Amino acid sequence: MAGRSMNIVRTVADLRAALRPYRAGGSVALVPTMGALHQGHLELARRAKADSDVVVMSIFVNPTQFNDPADLNAYPRDERADAELAASAGVDLLFMPSAAEVYPPGFSATVQLHGPLVETLEGARRGVGHFQGVTTVVSKLLGMAQPDRAYFGQKDAQQARVVRALVADLNIATQIVTVPTVREADGLAMSSRNRRLNPQDRERAAAVSAALRAAVAAVEAGERKATAVLRAAADVLAGRGIEPEYLALVDAETFGPVSTLRTDPAILAVAADIGGTRLIDNTPIQPPAPAQS
Ligand code: AMP
């Protein structure tokens, strides 16, 4: 399909029919999104395009993963702009199903992981229903497109880790690829929600990523204690009057708390409400191995 124009499909039957010619020899990539596309989403699509013969991007604002109806209602939607942006990033098939296509009458399945990975951070703040909504819809999207690879952003680090656990637990034959976070010039992680920030809050929001950078700088300066690393980040947030929902140093695999950094990869994750808009961000923390003596 490379070099040809993008097709828009809205039903699972049309998606399957469009993918059928590629099943034999070619590889299929899926980029699941909720639309209001920005350069972060497009980076996922470009990475997918580089690896695969056909790129499917799904746009579906999944009602079941929203714990707050007001957040769902306010979620930005712009189909026409999204279609242009997706085409520009090399998407071959744009899959935009209705809620009734994804959840037809009689639909009753849920896919739920259990344990600390889905109960901490986002799971704790948004409730167990959040990741249950994510794992159910991702299971369905993987079943619909049956991709060889699916692309997720490090921006939603816990979600990417949860999806890896999902495909491992259910033996789903899709490779999960995680793509680094794409940021604005001032460091703010790109997000569909950023367009809801007023100019003052947009400027203040830069402190979220600045806090993560301050923590990384503390680690690079030799700090290993979580309390001190977190303090470095919290001071930056406090300086802009931001009280985080959570600010946590966790193990990158288990998402369990880390009290002292050793050589295992960790993640510093933050969520904060800025003027009514909920933003999340994180940074990988990889302390250097101690020098051999
Ligand atoms: P969303 O539309 O917010 O559900 O995001 C769809 C996918 O894009 C998810 O895998 C996100 O992690 C990813 N994504 C969102 N923002 C960014 C970003 N700034 N950089 C990289 N990936 C992102």
PDB file of C-alpha atoms and ligand atoms in Angstrom:
ATOM      1  CA  MET A   1       0.000   0.000   0.000  1.00  0.00           C
ATOM      2  CA  ALA A   2       3.063   2.231   0.301  1.00  0.00           C
ATOM      3  CA  GLY A   3       2.860   5.342  -1.848  1.00  0.00           C
ATOM      4  CA  ARG A   4      -0.893   5.047  -2.265  1.00  0.00           C
ATOM      5  CA  SER A   5      -3.428   7.286  -0.627  1.00  0.00           C
ATOM      6  CA  MET A   6      -4.813   6.527   2.811  1.00  0.00           C
ATOM      7  CA  ASN A   7      -8.099   4.647   3.126  1.00  0.00           C
ATOM      8  CA  ILE A   8     -10.580   5.338   5.909  1.00  0.00           C
ATOM      9  CA  VAL A   9     -12.528   2.355   7.234  1.00  0.00           C
ATOM     10  CA  ARG A  10     -15.143   2.334   9.965  1.00  0.00           C
ATOM     11  CA  THR A  11     -16.086  -1.314  10.393  1.00  0.00           C
ATOM     12  CA  VAL A  12     -14.140  -4.383  11.469  1.00  0.00           C
ATOM     13  CA  ALA A  13     -15.286  -6.169   8.291  1.00  0.00           C
ATOM     14  CA  ASP A  14     -13.861  -3.392   6.073  1.00  0.00           C
ATOM     15  CA  LEU A  15     -10.633  -3.313   8.102  1.00  0.00           C
ATOM     16  CA  ARG A  16     -10.163  -7.078   7.693  1.00  0.00           C
ATOM     17  CA  ALA A  17     -10.966  -6.914   3.958  1.00  0.00           C
ATOM     18  CA  ALA A  18      -8.428  -4.116   3.434  1.00  0.00           C
ATOM     19  CA  LEU A  19      -5.736  -6.043   5.330  1.00  0.00           C
ATOM     20  CA  ARG A  20      -6.346  -9.415   3.679  1.00  0.00           C
ATOM     21  CA  PRO A  21      -3.903  -8.855   0.770  1.00  0.00           C
ATOM     22  CA  TYR A  22      -1.063  -8.176   3.250  1.00  0.00           C
ATOM     23  CA  ARG A  23      -1.511 -11.197   5.463  1.00  0.00           C
ATOM     24  CA  ALA A  24       0.497 -13.610   3.321  1.00  0.00           C
ATOM     25  CA  GLY A  25       3.849 -11.873   2.846  1.00  0.00           C
ATOM     26  CA  GLY A  26       3.677  -8.411   4.389  1.00  0.00           C
ATOM     27  CA  SER A  27       3.763  -7.237   7.971  1.00  0.00           C
ATOM     28  CA  VAL A  28       1.010  -5.198   9.597  1.00  0.00           C
ATOM     29  CA  ALA A  29       1.524  -2.470  12.203  1.00  0.00           C
ATOM     30  CA  LEU A  30      -1.147  -0.981  14.452  1.00  0.00           C
ATOM     31  CA  VAL A  31      -0.983   2.433  16.119  1.00  0.00           C
ATOM     32  CA  PRO A  32      -3.908   2.775  18.558  1.00  0.00           C
ATOM     33  CA  THR A  33      -4.895   6.373  19.408  1.00  0.00           C
ATOM     34  CA  MET A  34      -7.790   8.443  20.672  1.00  0.00           C
ATOM     35  CA  GLY A  35      -7.272  11.077  17.968  1.00  0.00           C
ATOM     36  CA  ALA A  36      -6.659  14.825  18.282  1.00  0.00           C
ATOM     37  CA  LEU A  37      -3.390  13.839  16.682  1.00  0.00           C
ATOM     38  CA  HIS A  38      -0.088  15.572  17.402  1.00  0.00           C
ATOM     39  CA  GLN A  39       3.561  14.906  16.635  1.00  0.00           C
ATOM     40  CA  GLY A  40       3.751  12.236  19.374  1.00  0.00           C
ATOM     41  CA  HIS A  41       1.133  10.123  17.597  1.00  0.00           C
ATOM     42  CA  LEU A  42       2.759  10.807  14.232  1.00  0.00           C
ATOM     43  CA  GLU A  43       6.134   9.645  15.540  1.00  0.00           C
ATOM     44  CA  LEU A  44       4.505   6.315  16.430  1.00  0.00           C
ATOM     45  CA  ALA A  45       3.132   6.124  12.876  1.00  0.00           C
ATOM     46  CA  ARG A  46       6.494   6.978  11.327  1.00  0.00           C
ATOM     47  CA  ARG A  47       8.233   4.302  13.407  1.00  0.00           C
ATOM     48  CA  ALA A  48       5.546   1.829  12.379  1.00  0.00           C
ATOM     49  CA  LYS A  49       5.983   2.761   8.718  1.00  0.00           C
ATOM     50  CA  ALA A  50       9.736   2.207   8.912  1.00  0.00           C
ATOM     51  CA  ASP A  51       9.206  -1.330  10.279  1.00  0.00           C
ATOM     52  CA  SER A  52       6.138  -2.628   8.429  1.00  0.00           C
ATOM     53  CA  ASP A  53       4.426  -2.969   5.046  1.00  0.00           C
ATOM     54  CA  VAL A  54       1.082  -1.552   6.064  1.00  0.00           C
ATOM     55  CA  VAL A  55       0.268   0.839   8.915  1.00  0.00           C
ATOM     56  CA  VAL A  56      -3.168   0.896  10.512  1.00  0.00           C
ATOM     57  CA  MET A  57      -3.933   3.778  12.846  1.00  0.00           C
ATOM     58  CA  SER A  58      -7.047   3.454  14.964  1.00  0.00           C
ATOM     59  CA  ILE A  59      -8.846   6.499  16.333  1.00  0.00           C
ATOM     60  CA  PHE A  60     -11.339   5.621  19.005  1.00  0.00           C
ATOM     61  CA  VAL A  61     -12.134   7.663  22.094  1.00  0.00           C
ATOM     62  CA  ASN A  62     -12.785   4.672  24.298  1.00  0.00           C
ATOM     63  CA  PRO A  63     -15.554   5.557  26.757  1.00  0.00           C
ATOM     64  CA  THR A  64     -14.783   2.641  29.096  1.00  0.00           C
ATOM     65  CA  GLN A  65     -11.346   3.919  30.110  1.00  0.00           C
ATOM     66  CA  PHE A  66     -12.601   7.318  31.262  1.00  0.00           C
ATOM     67  CA  ASN A  67     -13.402   7.479  34.963  1.00  0.00           C
ATOM     68  CA  ASP A  68     -14.709  11.041  34.634  1.00  0.00           C
ATOM     69  CA  PRO A  69     -17.643  11.697  32.228  1.00  0.00           C
ATOM     70  CA  ALA A  70     -16.689  15.387  32.025  1.00  0.00           C
ATOM     71  CA  ASP A  71     -13.173  14.404  30.864  1.00  0.00           C
ATOM     72  CA  LEU A  72     -14.706  12.139  28.196  1.00  0.00           C
ATOM     73  CA  ASN A  73     -17.055  14.881  26.987  1.00  0.00           C
ATOM     74  CA  ALA A  74     -14.279  17.459  26.881  1.00  0.00           C
ATOM     75  CA  TYR A  75     -11.873  15.128  25.063  1.00  0.00           C
ATOM     76  CA  PRO A  76     -10.890  16.929  21.825  1.00  0.00           C
ATOM     77  CA  ARG A  77     -12.124  15.432  18.536  1.00  0.00           C
ATOM     78  CA  ASP A  78     -11.150  16.615  15.039  1.00  0.00           C
ATOM     79  CA  GLU A  79     -11.630  13.934  12.379  1.00  0.00           C
ATOM     80  CA  ARG A  80     -10.726  16.020   9.363  1.00  0.00           C
ATOM     81  CA  ALA A  81      -7.437  17.358  10.753  1.00  0.00           C
ATOM     82  CA  ASP A  82      -6.613  13.879  12.067  1.00  0.00           C
ATOM     83  CA  ALA A  83      -7.080  12.296   8.631  1.00  0.00           C
ATOM     84  CA  GLU A  84      -4.700  14.830   7.035  1.00  0.00           C
ATOM     85  CA  LEU A  85      -2.071  14.371   9.724  1.00  0.00           C
ATOM     86  CA  ALA A  86      -2.304  10.573   9.643  1.00  0.00           C
ATOM     87  CA  ALA A  87      -1.869  10.548   5.847  1.00  0.00           C
ATOM     88  CA  SER A  88       1.160  12.855   6.152  1.00  0.00           C
ATOM     89  CA  ALA A  89       2.834  10.369   8.532  1.00  0.00           C
ATOM     90  CA  GLY A  90       2.395   7.444   6.146  1.00  0.00           C
ATOM     91  CA  VAL A  91      -0.686   5.797   7.646  1.00  0.00           C
ATOM     92  CA  ASP A  92      -2.242   3.452   5.050  1.00  0.00           C
ATOM     93  CA  LEU A  93      -5.508   2.626   6.792  1.00  0.00           C
ATOM     94  CA  LEU A  94      -7.273   4.911   9.234  1.00  0.00           C
ATOM     95  CA  PHE A  95      -9.713   2.850  11.310  1.00  0.00           C
ATOM     96  CA  MET A  96     -12.355   5.049  12.957  1.00  0.00           C
ATOM     97  CA  PRO A  97     -15.024   2.775  14.400  1.00  0.00           C
ATOM     98  CA  SER A  98     -18.154   4.025  16.156  1.00  0.00           C
ATOM     99  CA  ALA A  99     -18.789   3.077  19.793  1.00  0.00           C
ATOM    100  CA  ALA A 100     -21.521   0.706  18.548  1.00  0.00           C
ATOM    101  CA  GLU A 101     -19.035  -1.036  16.232  1.00  0.00           C
ATOM    102  CA  VAL A 102     -16.638  -1.644  19.130  1.00  0.00           C
ATOM    103  CA  TYR A 103     -19.305  -2.363  21.753  1.00  0.00           C
ATOM    104  CA  PRO A 104     -22.313  -3.781  19.873  1.00  0.00           C
ATOM    105  CA  PRO A 105     -25.517  -4.706  21.691  1.00  0.00           C
ATOM    106  CA  GLY A 106     -24.884  -7.802  23.781  1.00  0.00           C
ATOM    107  CA  PHE A 107     -21.171  -7.106  24.206  1.00  0.00           C
ATOM    108  CA  SER A 108     -20.193  -8.343  27.659  1.00  0.00           C
ATOM    109  CA  ALA A 109     -16.469  -9.183  27.783  1.00  0.00           C
ATOM    110  CA  THR A 110     -13.879  -7.530  29.983  1.00  0.00           C
ATOM    111  CA  VAL A 111     -10.159  -8.186  30.072  1.00  0.00           C
ATOM    112  CA  GLN A 112      -8.603  -7.363  33.409  1.00  0.00           C
ATOM    113  CA  LEU A 113      -5.086  -7.712  34.750  1.00  0.00           C
ATOM    114  CA  HIS A 114      -4.606  -7.927  38.505  1.00  0.00           C
ATOM    115  CA  GLY A 115      -1.922  -6.870  40.925  1.00  0.00           C
ATOM    116  CA  PRO A 116       0.295  -3.885  41.680  1.00  0.00           C
ATOM    117  CA  LEU A 117       1.010  -3.016  38.035  1.00  0.00           C
ATOM    118  CA  VAL A 118      -2.605  -1.972  37.422  1.00  0.00           C
ATOM    119  CA  GLU A 119      -3.342  -0.788  40.978  1.00  0.00           C
ATOM    120  CA  THR A 120      -0.633   1.821  41.433  1.00  0.00           C
ATOM    121  CA  LEU A 121      -0.266   5.388  40.026  1.00  0.00           C
ATOM    122  CA  GLU A 122      -2.844   5.748  37.214  1.00  0.00           C
ATOM    123  CA  GLY A 123      -4.718   2.694  38.505  1.00  0.00           C
ATOM    124  CA  ALA A 124      -4.896   4.182  41.986  1.00  0.00           C
ATOM    125  CA  ARG A 125      -5.940   7.639  40.800  1.00  0.00           C
ATOM    126  CA  ARG A 126      -8.383   6.647  38.062  1.00  0.00           C
ATOM    127  CA  GLY A 127      -9.663   3.393  39.607  1.00  0.00           C
ATOM    128  CA  VAL A 128      -9.319  -0.222  38.454  1.00  0.00           C
ATOM    129  CA  GLY A 129     -11.828   0.464  35.684  1.00  0.00           C
ATOM    130  CA  HIS A 130      -9.279   2.600  33.838  1.00  0.00           C
ATOM    131  CA  PHE A 131      -6.782  -0.121  32.976  1.00  0.00           C
ATOM    132  CA  GLN A 132      -9.615  -2.606  32.580  1.00  0.00           C
ATOM    133  CA  GLY A 133     -10.999  -0.287  29.894  1.00  0.00           C
ATOM    134  CA  VAL A 134      -7.553  -0.060  28.296  1.00  0.00           C
ATOM    135  CA  THR A 135      -6.818  -3.804  28.348  1.00  0.00           C
ATOM    136  CA  THR A 136     -10.279  -4.647  27.032  1.00  0.00           C
ATOM    137  CA  VAL A 137     -10.147  -2.202  24.126  1.00  0.00           C
ATOM    138  CA  VAL A 138      -6.513  -3.026  23.285  1.00  0.00           C
ATOM    139  CA  SER A 139      -7.385  -6.752  23.268  1.00  0.00           C
ATOM    140  CA  LYS A 140     -10.217  -5.974  20.870  1.00  0.00           C
ATOM    141  CA  LEU A 141      -8.095  -3.759  18.596  1.00  0.00           C
ATOM    142  CA  LEU A 142      -5.369  -6.422  18.455  1.00  0.00           C
ATOM    143  CA  GLY A 143      -8.045  -8.997  17.612  1.00  0.00           C
ATOM    144  CA  MET A 144      -9.534  -6.766  14.930  1.00  0.00           C
ATOM    145  CA  ALA A 145      -6.292  -5.871  13.135  1.00  0.00           C
ATOM    146  CA  GLN A 146      -4.158  -8.872  14.172  1.00  0.00           C
ATOM    147  CA  PRO A 147      -0.994  -6.808  13.726  1.00  0.00           C
ATOM    148  CA  ASP A 148       2.560  -8.126  13.801  1.00  0.00           C
ATOM    149  CA  ARG A 149       3.562  -5.053  15.819  1.00  0.00           C
ATOM    150  CA  ALA A 150       1.684  -2.437  17.825  1.00  0.00           C
ATOM    151  CA  TYR A 151       3.147   0.924  18.843  1.00  0.00           C
ATOM    152  CA  PHE A 152       2.688   2.654  22.192  1.00  0.00           C
ATOM    153  CA  GLY A 153       4.218   5.823  23.645  1.00  0.00           C
ATOM    154  CA  GLN A 154       6.567   5.984  26.616  1.00  0.00           C
ATOM    155  CA  LYS A 155       4.486   9.070  27.514  1.00  0.00           C
ATOM    156  CA  ASP A 156       1.990   6.585  28.978  1.00  0.00           C
ATOM    157  CA  ALA A 157       4.706   4.374  30.478  1.00  0.00           C
ATOM    158  CA  GLN A 158       2.430   2.428  32.796  1.00  0.00           C
ATOM    159  CA  GLN A 159      -0.049   1.780  29.978  1.00  0.00           C
ATOM    160  CA  ALA A 160       2.757   0.497  27.715  1.00  0.00           C
ATOM    161  CA  ARG A 161       3.942  -1.818  30.504  1.00  0.00           C
ATOM    162  CA  VAL A 162       0.375  -3.015  31.141  1.00  0.00           C
ATOM    163  CA  VAL A 163      -0.082  -3.779  27.420  1.00  0.00           C
ATOM    164  CA  ARG A 164       3.163  -5.795  27.412  1.00  0.00           C
ATOM    165  CA  ALA A 165       1.844  -7.791  30.362  1.00  0.00           C
ATOM    166  CA  LEU A 166      -1.467  -8.261  28.554  1.00  0.00           C
ATOM    167  CA  VAL A 167       0.058  -9.755  25.387  1.00  0.00           C
ATOM    168  CA  ALA A 168       2.386 -11.942  27.465  1.00  0.00           C
ATOM    169  CA  ASP A 169      -0.429 -13.237  29.691  1.00  0.00           C
ATOM    170  CA  LEU A 170      -2.789 -13.930  26.782  1.00  0.00           C
ATOM    171  CA  ASN A 171      -0.108 -15.215  24.349  1.00  0.00           C
ATOM    172  CA  ILE A 172      -1.081 -12.594  21.780  1.00  0.00           C
ATOM    173  CA  ALA A 173       1.376 -12.806  18.876  1.00  0.00           C
ATOM    174  CA  THR A 174       1.887  -9.052  18.543  1.00  0.00           C
ATOM    175  CA  GLN A 175       5.203  -7.410  19.346  1.00  0.00           C
ATOM    176  CA  ILE A 176       4.718  -4.297  21.480  1.00  0.00           C
ATOM    177  CA  VAL A 177       7.043  -1.438  20.519  1.00  0.00           C
ATOM    178  CA  THR A 178       7.460   1.518  22.897  1.00  0.00           C
ATOM    179  CA  VAL A 179       8.404   4.885  21.367  1.00  0.00           C
ATOM    180  CA  PRO A 180      10.149   7.670  23.354  1.00  0.00           C
ATOM    181  CA  THR A 181       8.094  10.710  24.387  1.00  0.00           C
ATOM    182  CA  VAL A 182       7.917  13.564  21.873  1.00  0.00           C
ATOM    183  CA  ARG A 183       8.099  16.982  23.554  1.00  0.00           C
ATOM    184  CA  GLU A 184       7.426  20.633  22.799  1.00  0.00           C
ATOM    185  CA  ALA A 185      10.419  23.003  22.675  1.00  0.00           C
ATOM    186  CA  ASP A 186      10.031  23.853  26.387  1.00  0.00           C
ATOM    187  CA  GLY A 187       9.921  20.174  27.354  1.00  0.00           C
ATOM    188  CA  LEU A 188       6.153  19.754  27.782  1.00  0.00           C
ATOM    189  CA  ALA A 189       5.206  16.228  26.688  1.00  0.00           C
ATOM    190  CA  MET A 190       2.888  16.455  23.685  1.00  0.00           C
ATOM    191  CA  SER A 191      -0.669  15.481  24.579  1.00  0.00           C
ATOM    192  CA  SER A 192      -4.110  15.917  23.064  1.00  0.00           C
ATOM    193  CA  ARG A 193      -5.066  17.534  26.359  1.00  0.00           C
ATOM    194  CA  ASN A 194      -2.491  20.346  25.999  1.00  0.00           C
ATOM    195  CA  ARG A 195      -4.838  22.223  23.677  1.00  0.00           C
ATOM    196  CA  ARG A 196      -7.149  22.727  26.671  1.00  0.00           C
ATOM    197  CA  LEU A 197      -4.511  24.737  28.599  1.00  0.00           C
ATOM    198  CA  ASN A 198      -4.950  28.517  28.633  1.00  0.00           C
ATOM    199  CA  PRO A 199      -1.779  30.552  27.896  1.00  0.00           C
ATOM    200  CA  GLN A 200      -0.844  30.996  31.575  1.00  0.00           C
ATOM    201  CA  ASP A 201      -1.369  27.330  32.375  1.00  0.00           C
ATOM    202  CA  ARG A 202       0.462  26.291  29.209  1.00  0.00           C
ATOM    203  CA  GLU A 203       3.489  28.260  30.424  1.00  0.00           C
ATOM    204  CA  ARG A 204       3.208  26.807  33.940  1.00  0.00           C
ATOM    205  CA  ALA A 205       2.858  23.265  32.553  1.00  0.00           C
ATOM    206  CA  ALA A 206       6.494  23.367  31.449  1.00  0.00           C
ATOM    207  CA  ALA A 207       7.378  22.898  35.129  1.00  0.00           C
ATOM    208  CA  VAL A 208       6.163  19.278  34.944  1.00  0.00           C
ATOM    209  CA  SER A 209       8.948  18.204  32.587  1.00  0.00           C
ATOM    210  CA  ALA A 210      11.400  20.623  34.233  1.00  0.00           C
ATOM    211  CA  ALA A 211      10.761  18.751  37.504  1.00  0.00           C
ATOM    212  CA  LEU A 212      11.642  15.457  35.821  1.00  0.00           C
ATOM    213  CA  ARG A 213      14.830  16.964  34.417  1.00  0.00           C
ATOM    214  CA  ALA A 214      15.815  18.263  37.876  1.00  0.00           C
ATOM    215  CA  ALA A 215      15.444  14.748  39.260  1.00  0.00           C
ATOM    216  CA  VAL A 216      17.528  13.280  36.427  1.00  0.00           C
ATOM    217  CA  ALA A 217      20.199  15.907  37.130  1.00  0.00           C
ATOM    218  CA  ALA A 218      20.223  14.863  40.801  1.00  0.00           C
ATOM    219  CA  VAL A 219      20.753  11.222  39.780  1.00  0.00           C
ATOM    220  CA  GLU A 220      23.492  12.236  37.360  1.00  0.00           C
ATOM    221  CA  ALA A 221      25.139  14.127  40.227  1.00  0.00           C
ATOM    222  CA  GLY A 222      25.248  10.857  42.194  1.00  0.00           C
ATOM    223  CA  GLU A 223      22.015  10.925  44.199  1.00  0.00           C
ATOM    224  CA  ARG A 224      20.551   7.437  44.748  1.00  0.00           C
ATOM    225  CA  LYS A 225      17.990   7.962  47.537  1.00  0.00           C
ATOM    226  CA  ALA A 226      14.410   8.221  46.269  1.00  0.00           C
ATOM    227  CA  THR A 227      13.479  10.833  48.884  1.00  0.00           C
ATOM    228  CA  ALA A 228      16.200  13.184  47.614  1.00  0.00           C
ATOM    229  CA  VAL A 229      15.495  12.509  43.924  1.00  0.00           C
ATOM    230  CA  LEU A 230      11.782  13.138  44.489  1.00  0.00           C
ATOM    231  CA  ARG A 231      12.552  16.285  46.508  1.00  0.00           C
ATOM    232  CA  ALA A 232      14.493  17.721  43.554  1.00  0.00           C
ATOM    233  CA  ALA A 233      11.416  17.266  41.343  1.00  0.00           C
ATOM    234  CA  ALA A 234       8.894  18.387  43.982  1.00  0.00           C
ATOM    235  CA  ASP A 235      10.807  21.638  44.571  1.00  0.00           C
ATOM    236  CA  VAL A 236      10.441  22.600  40.898  1.00  0.00           C
ATOM    237  CA  LEU A 237       6.711  21.860  40.959  1.00  0.00           C
ATOM    238  CA  ALA A 238       6.227  23.760  44.226  1.00  0.00           C
ATOM    239  CA  GLY A 239       8.070  26.730  42.709  1.00  0.00           C
ATOM    240  CA  ARG A 240       5.215  27.029  40.188  1.00  0.00           C
ATOM    241  CA  GLY A 241       2.499  26.289  42.723  1.00  0.00           C
ATOM    242  CA  ILE A 242       1.871  22.786  41.359  1.00  0.00           C
ATOM    243  CA  GLU A 243       0.764  20.108  43.820  1.00  0.00           C
ATOM    244  CA  PRO A 244       1.152  16.749  42.014  1.00  0.00           C
ATOM    245  CA  GLU A 245      -1.511  14.033  42.183  1.00  0.00           C
ATOM    246  CA  TYR A 246       1.425  11.688  42.417  1.00  0.00           C
ATOM    247  CA  LEU A 247       5.171  11.962  42.019  1.00  0.00           C
ATOM    248  CA  ALA A 248       6.788   8.557  42.331  1.00  0.00           C
ATOM    249  CA  LEU A 249       9.983   6.681  41.633  1.00  0.00           C
ATOM    250  CA  VAL A 250       9.072   3.150  40.563  1.00  0.00           C
ATOM    251  CA  ASP A 251      10.735   0.073  39.130  1.00  0.00           C
ATOM    252  CA  ALA A 252      10.327   0.093  35.321  1.00  0.00           C
ATOM    253  CA  GLU A 253       9.187  -3.535  35.251  1.00  0.00           C
ATOM    254  CA  THR A 254       6.983  -3.946  38.321  1.00  0.00           C
ATOM    255  CA  PHE A 255       6.000  -0.319  38.962  1.00  0.00           C
ATOM    256  CA  GLY A 256       6.650  -1.068  42.630  1.00  0.00           C
ATOM    257  CA  PRO A 257       8.205   1.770  44.681  1.00  0.00           C
ATOM    258  CA  VAL A 258      11.985   2.223  44.628  1.00  0.00           C
ATOM    259  CA  SER A 259      13.600   3.585  47.782  1.00  0.00           C
ATOM    260  CA  THR A 260      17.223   3.435  46.634  1.00  0.00           C
ATOM    261  CA  LEU A 261      18.276   3.442  42.989  1.00  0.00           C
ATOM    262  CA  ARG A 262      20.536   0.598  42.027  1.00  0.00           C
ATOM    263  CA  THR A 263      21.242  -0.668  38.503  1.00  0.00           C
ATOM    264  CA  ASP A 264      17.664  -1.696  37.641  1.00  0.00           C
ATOM    265  CA  PRO A 265      15.867   0.697  35.274  1.00  0.00           C
ATOM    266  CA  ALA A 266      13.408   2.943  37.094  1.00  0.00           C
ATOM    267  CA  ILE A 267      10.766   5.455  36.059  1.00  0.00           C
ATOM    268  CA  LEU A 268      10.000   8.777  37.662  1.00  0.00           C
ATOM    269  CA  ALA A 269       6.316   9.425  37.015  1.00  0.00           C
ATOM    270  CA  VAL A 270       4.181  12.469  37.705  1.00  0.00           C
ATOM    271  CA  ALA A 271       0.546  13.466  37.326  1.00  0.00           C
ATOM    272  CA  ALA A 272      -0.726  16.965  38.001  1.00  0.00           C
ATOM    273  CA  ASP A 273      -3.853  18.983  37.447  1.00  0.00           C
ATOM    274  CA  ILE A 274      -2.987  22.267  35.779  1.00  0.00           C
ATOM    275  CA  GLY A 275      -5.975  24.612  35.676  1.00  0.00           C
ATOM    276  CA  GLY A 276      -8.428  21.704  35.364  1.00  0.00           C
ATOM    277  CA  THR A 277      -6.421  19.753  32.783  1.00  0.00           C
ATOM    278  CA  ARG A 278      -4.878  16.511  33.994  1.00  0.00           C
ATOM    279  CA  LEU A 279      -1.341  16.030  32.647  1.00  0.00           C
ATOM    280  CA  ILE A 280       0.943  13.029  33.089  1.00  0.00           C
ATOM    281  CA  ASP A 281       4.622  12.688  32.264  1.00  0.00           C
ATOM    282  CA  ASN A 282       7.548  10.467  33.180  1.00  0.00           C
ATOM    283  CA  THR A 283      11.205   9.911  32.531  1.00  0.00           C
ATOM    284  CA  PRO A 284      13.227   6.711  32.487  1.00  0.00           C
ATOM    285  CA  ILE A 285      15.958   6.725  35.139  1.00  0.00           C
ATOM    286  CA  GLN A 286      18.887   4.467  34.487  1.00  0.00           C
ATOM    287  CA  PRO A 287      21.580   4.904  37.125  1.00  0.00           C
ATOM    288  CA  PRO A 288      25.013   4.066  35.745  1.00  0.00           C
ATOM    289  CA  ALA A 289      26.499   0.793  36.947  1.00  0.00           C
ATOM    290  CA  PRO A 290      29.105   1.443  39.684  1.00  0.00           C
ATOM    291  CA  ALA A 291      32.627   1.651  38.318  1.00  0.00           C
ATOM    292  CA  GLN A 292      34.592  -1.592  38.628  1.00  0.00           C
ATOM    293  CA  SER A 293      37.566  -1.249  40.943  1.00  0.00           C
TER     294      SER A 293
HETATM  295  P1  AMP B   1      -3.716   8.780  23.109  1.00  0.00           P
HETATM  296  O1  AMP B   1      -4.350   9.244  21.830  1.00  0.00           O
HETATM  297  O2  AMP B   1      -3.400   9.880  24.070  1.00  0.00           O
HETATM  298  O3  AMP B   1      -4.444   7.614  23.731  1.00  0.00           O
HETATM  299  O4  AMP B   1      -2.295   8.222  22.703  1.00  0.00           O
HETATM  300  C1  AMP B   1      -2.158   7.218  21.718  1.00  0.00           C
HETATM  301  C2  AMP B   1      -0.757   6.698  21.754  1.00  0.00           C
HETATM  302  O5  AMP B   1       0.152   7.768  21.491  1.00  0.00           O
HETATM  303  C3  AMP B   1      -0.382   6.116  23.125  1.00  0.00           C
HETATM  304  O6  AMP B   1       0.400   4.962  22.944  1.00  0.00           O
HETATM  305  C4  AMP B   1       0.416   7.242  23.736  1.00  0.00           C
HETATM  306  O7  AMP B   1       1.358   6.800  24.696  1.00  0.00           O
HETATM  307  C5  AMP B   1       1.117   7.798  22.516  1.00  0.00           C
HETATM  308  N1  AMP B   1       1.543   9.178  22.776  1.00  0.00           N
HETATM  309  C6  AMP B   1       0.780  10.191  23.253  1.00  0.00           C
HETATM  310  N2  AMP B   1       1.523  11.300  23.418  1.00  0.00           N
HETATM  311  C7  AMP B   1       2.790  10.977  23.059  1.00  0.00           C
HETATM  312  C8  AMP B   1       4.027  11.688  23.025  1.00  0.00           C
HETATM  313  N3  AMP B   1       4.119  12.973  23.406  1.00  0.00           N
HETATM  314  N4  AMP B   1       5.123  11.035  22.598  1.00  0.00           N
HETATM  315  C9  AMP B   1       5.048   9.730  22.211  1.00  0.00           C
HETATM  316  N5  AMP B   1       3.911   9.011  22.214  1.00  0.00           N
HETATM  317  C10 AMP B   1       2.797   9.613  22.637  1.00  0.00           C
END
